[in-house]
Coordinates of C-alpha atoms in Angstrom, one line a residue:
M196 CA -5.9 -0.8 26.2
T197 CA -5.1 -4.4 25.9
T198 CA -2.6 -5.8 23.4
T199 CA -5.3 -7.3 21.3
E200 CA -7.3 -4.1 21.1
A201 CA -4.1 -2.2 20.2
L202 CA -3.2 -4.7 17.5
L203 CA -6.7 -4.8 16.0
F204 CA -7.9 -1.2 16.3
G205 CA -4.7 0.7 16.7
R206 CA -3.2 2.9 19.3
R207 CA -1.0 5.3 17.3
R208 CA -3.3 7.3 15.0
E209 CA -0.6 9.7 13.7
R210 CA 1.7 6.8 12.8
A211 CA -1.1 5.0 11.1
I212 CA -2.0 8.0 9.0
G213 CA 1.6 8.6 8.1
L214 CA 1.9 5.0 7.0
V215 CA -1.0 5.1 4.7
V216 CA -0.4 8.6 3.3
G217 CA 3.3 8.0 2.8
F218 CA 2.8 4.8 0.9
S219 CA 0.0 6.5 -1.2
V220 CA 2.4 9.3 -2.1
A221 CA 5.1 6.8 -3.1
V222 CA 2.6 4.9 -5.4
G223 CA 1.2 8.1 -6.8
A224 CA 4.7 9.4 -7.6
V225 CA 5.7 6.3 -9.4
A226 CA 2.5 6.2 -11.3
A227 CA 2.8 9.9 -12.3
V228 CA 6.4 9.3 -13.4
T229 CA 5.3 6.4 -15.5
L230 CA 2.6 8.4 -17.2
L231 CA 4.8 11.4 -17.7
A232 CA 7.7 9.3 -19.1
S233 CA 5.3 7.6 -21.5
A234 CA 3.9 10.9 -22.6
V235 CA 7.3 12.5 -23.4
D236 CA 8.6 9.2 -24.8
L237 CA 11.4 8.5 -22.3
R238 CA 11.5 4.8 -22.9
P239 CA 14.1 3.7 -20.2
V240 CA 12.3 5.7 -17.5
A241 CA 8.8 4.5 -18.6
T242 CA 10.0 0.9 -18.8
L243 CA 11.6 1.0 -15.4
S244 CA 8.7 2.8 -13.6
A245 CA 6.2 0.6 -15.4
R246 CA 7.9 -2.5 -14.0
T247 CA 8.3 -1.0 -10.6
L248 CA 4.6 0.1 -10.2
P249 CA 3.0 -3.4 -10.1
V250 CA 5.7 -4.6 -7.7
L251 CA 5.1 -1.5 -5.5
V252 CA 1.3 -1.9 -5.6
V253 CA 1.0 -5.7 -5.1
Y254 CA 4.0 -6.8 -3.1
A255 CA 5.0 -3.8 -1.0
P256 CA 1.8 -3.6 1.1
A257 CA 2.8 -6.9 2.9
P258 CA 6.0 -5.6 4.6
I259 CA 4.5 -2.1 5.2
A260 CA 1.4 -3.6 6.8
A261 CA 3.6 -6.0 8.9
V262 CA 5.5 -3.0 10.2
G263 CA 2.3 -1.1 10.8
A264 CA 0.8 -4.0 12.7
Y265 CA 4.0 -4.5 14.8
A266 CA 3.9 -0.8 15.6
R267 CA 0.2 -1.1 16.7
C268 CA -1.3 1.1 14.0
G269 CA -4.3 -1.2 13.8
G270 CA -6.0 -3.4 11.3
P271 CA -7.9 -0.6 9.4
A272 CA -4.7 1.3 8.8
C273 CA -2.8 -1.8 7.7
L274 CA -5.6 -2.8 5.3
A275 CA -5.9 0.8 4.0
V276 CA -2.2 0.4 2.9
G277 CA -3.6 -2.1 0.4
V278 CA -6.7 -0.1 -0.6
V279 CA -5.8 3.6 -0.8
P280 CA -2.8 3.4 -3.2
V281 CA -4.7 1.3 -5.7
V282 CA -7.7 3.6 -5.6
L283 CA -5.2 6.5 -6.2
L284 CA -3.7 4.6 -9.1
G285 CA -7.2 3.9 -10.6
A286 CA -8.1 7.6 -10.3
L287 CA -4.9 8.7 -11.9
L288 CA -5.4 6.2 -14.8
A289 CA -9.0 7.3 -15.2
V290 CA -8.0 11.0 -15.4
A291 CA -5.2 10.2 -17.8
S292 CA -7.4 8.2 -20.1
T293 CA -10.1 10.9 -19.9
I294 CA -7.8 13.7 -20.9
G295 CA -6.3 11.5 -23.6
A296 CA -2.8 11.1 -22.3
P297 CA -0.5 9.4 -24.9
G298 CA -0.1 5.7 -24.2
V299 CA -3.2 5.5 -22.0
A300 CA -6.3 4.2 -23.8
G301 CA -9.7 4.7 -22.3
G302 CA -12.2 2.0 -21.6
A303 CA -13.1 -0.7 -19.2
W304 CA -9.5 -1.9 -18.8
V305 CA -8.9 0.8 -16.1
V306 CA -11.6 -0.8 -13.9
E307 CA -10.3 -4.3 -14.6
L308 CA -6.6 -3.3 -13.9
T309 CA -7.6 -1.5 -10.7
G310 CA -9.7 -4.4 -9.6
S311 CA -7.0 -6.9 -10.1
F312 CA -4.4 -4.8 -8.4
L313 CA -6.9 -4.2 -5.5
I314 CA -7.4 -7.9 -5.0
G315 CA -3.6 -8.6 -4.9
S316 CA -2.8 -5.5 -2.8
V317 CA -5.5 -6.2 -0.1
A318 CA -4.4 -9.8 0.1
S319 CA -0.8 -8.7 0.4
A320 CA -1.7 -6.2 3.1
F321 CA -3.7 -8.8 5.0
V322 CA -0.9 -11.3 5.0
G323 CA 1.5 -8.6 6.2
F324 CA -0.9 -7.6 8.9
C325 CA -1.2 -11.2 10.1
A326 CA 2.6 -11.5 10.1
G327 CA 3.0 -8.2 12.0
V328 CA 0.4 -9.2 14.6
T329 CA 2.0 -12.6 15.0
A330 CA 5.4 -11.0 15.5
A331 CA 4.1 -8.5 18.1
L332 CA 2.3 -11.3 20.0
V333 CA 5.4 -13.5 20.0
V334 CA 7.6 -10.7 21.2
D335 CA 5.1 -9.8 23.9
L336 CA 5.0 -13.5 24.9
V337 CA 8.8 -13.7 25.2
G338 CA 8.8 -10.5 27.3
I339 CA 10.4 -8.0 25.0
R340 CA 8.4 -4.7 24.8
S341 CA 7.4 -3.9 21.3
D342 CA 5.0 -1.1 22.0
G343 CA 7.4 1.6 23.0

């Protein structure tokens, strides 16, 4: 498999799955803690996790996708780092608003919030993927082996 094929389509399926699932679990855990802390009225925890969640969803996909691209996990896995956690967050918010969790009002805002997070997260993952591919190609050009 050539370097370009490995970078675009991936060579390490297990590592790619671990990358996407691990990040999704982290986002889901922070979202669950935020909702739970809001429900039981733990203001410091709810405030901290509510401020951490947007940073985790929008900004964290870039470095994670960069590492995934450098490790040759492939473009689909790196872009999934931007999509899967936001879909998980949207599903969690939809379920919370459906069951009437305190502090979570139902309505179209769930779709709007998820859509805006999705745009930012996918853009962040794409930039990270491009940075990781560039780093891998530069390292290969210099002659240092980056593919194990």
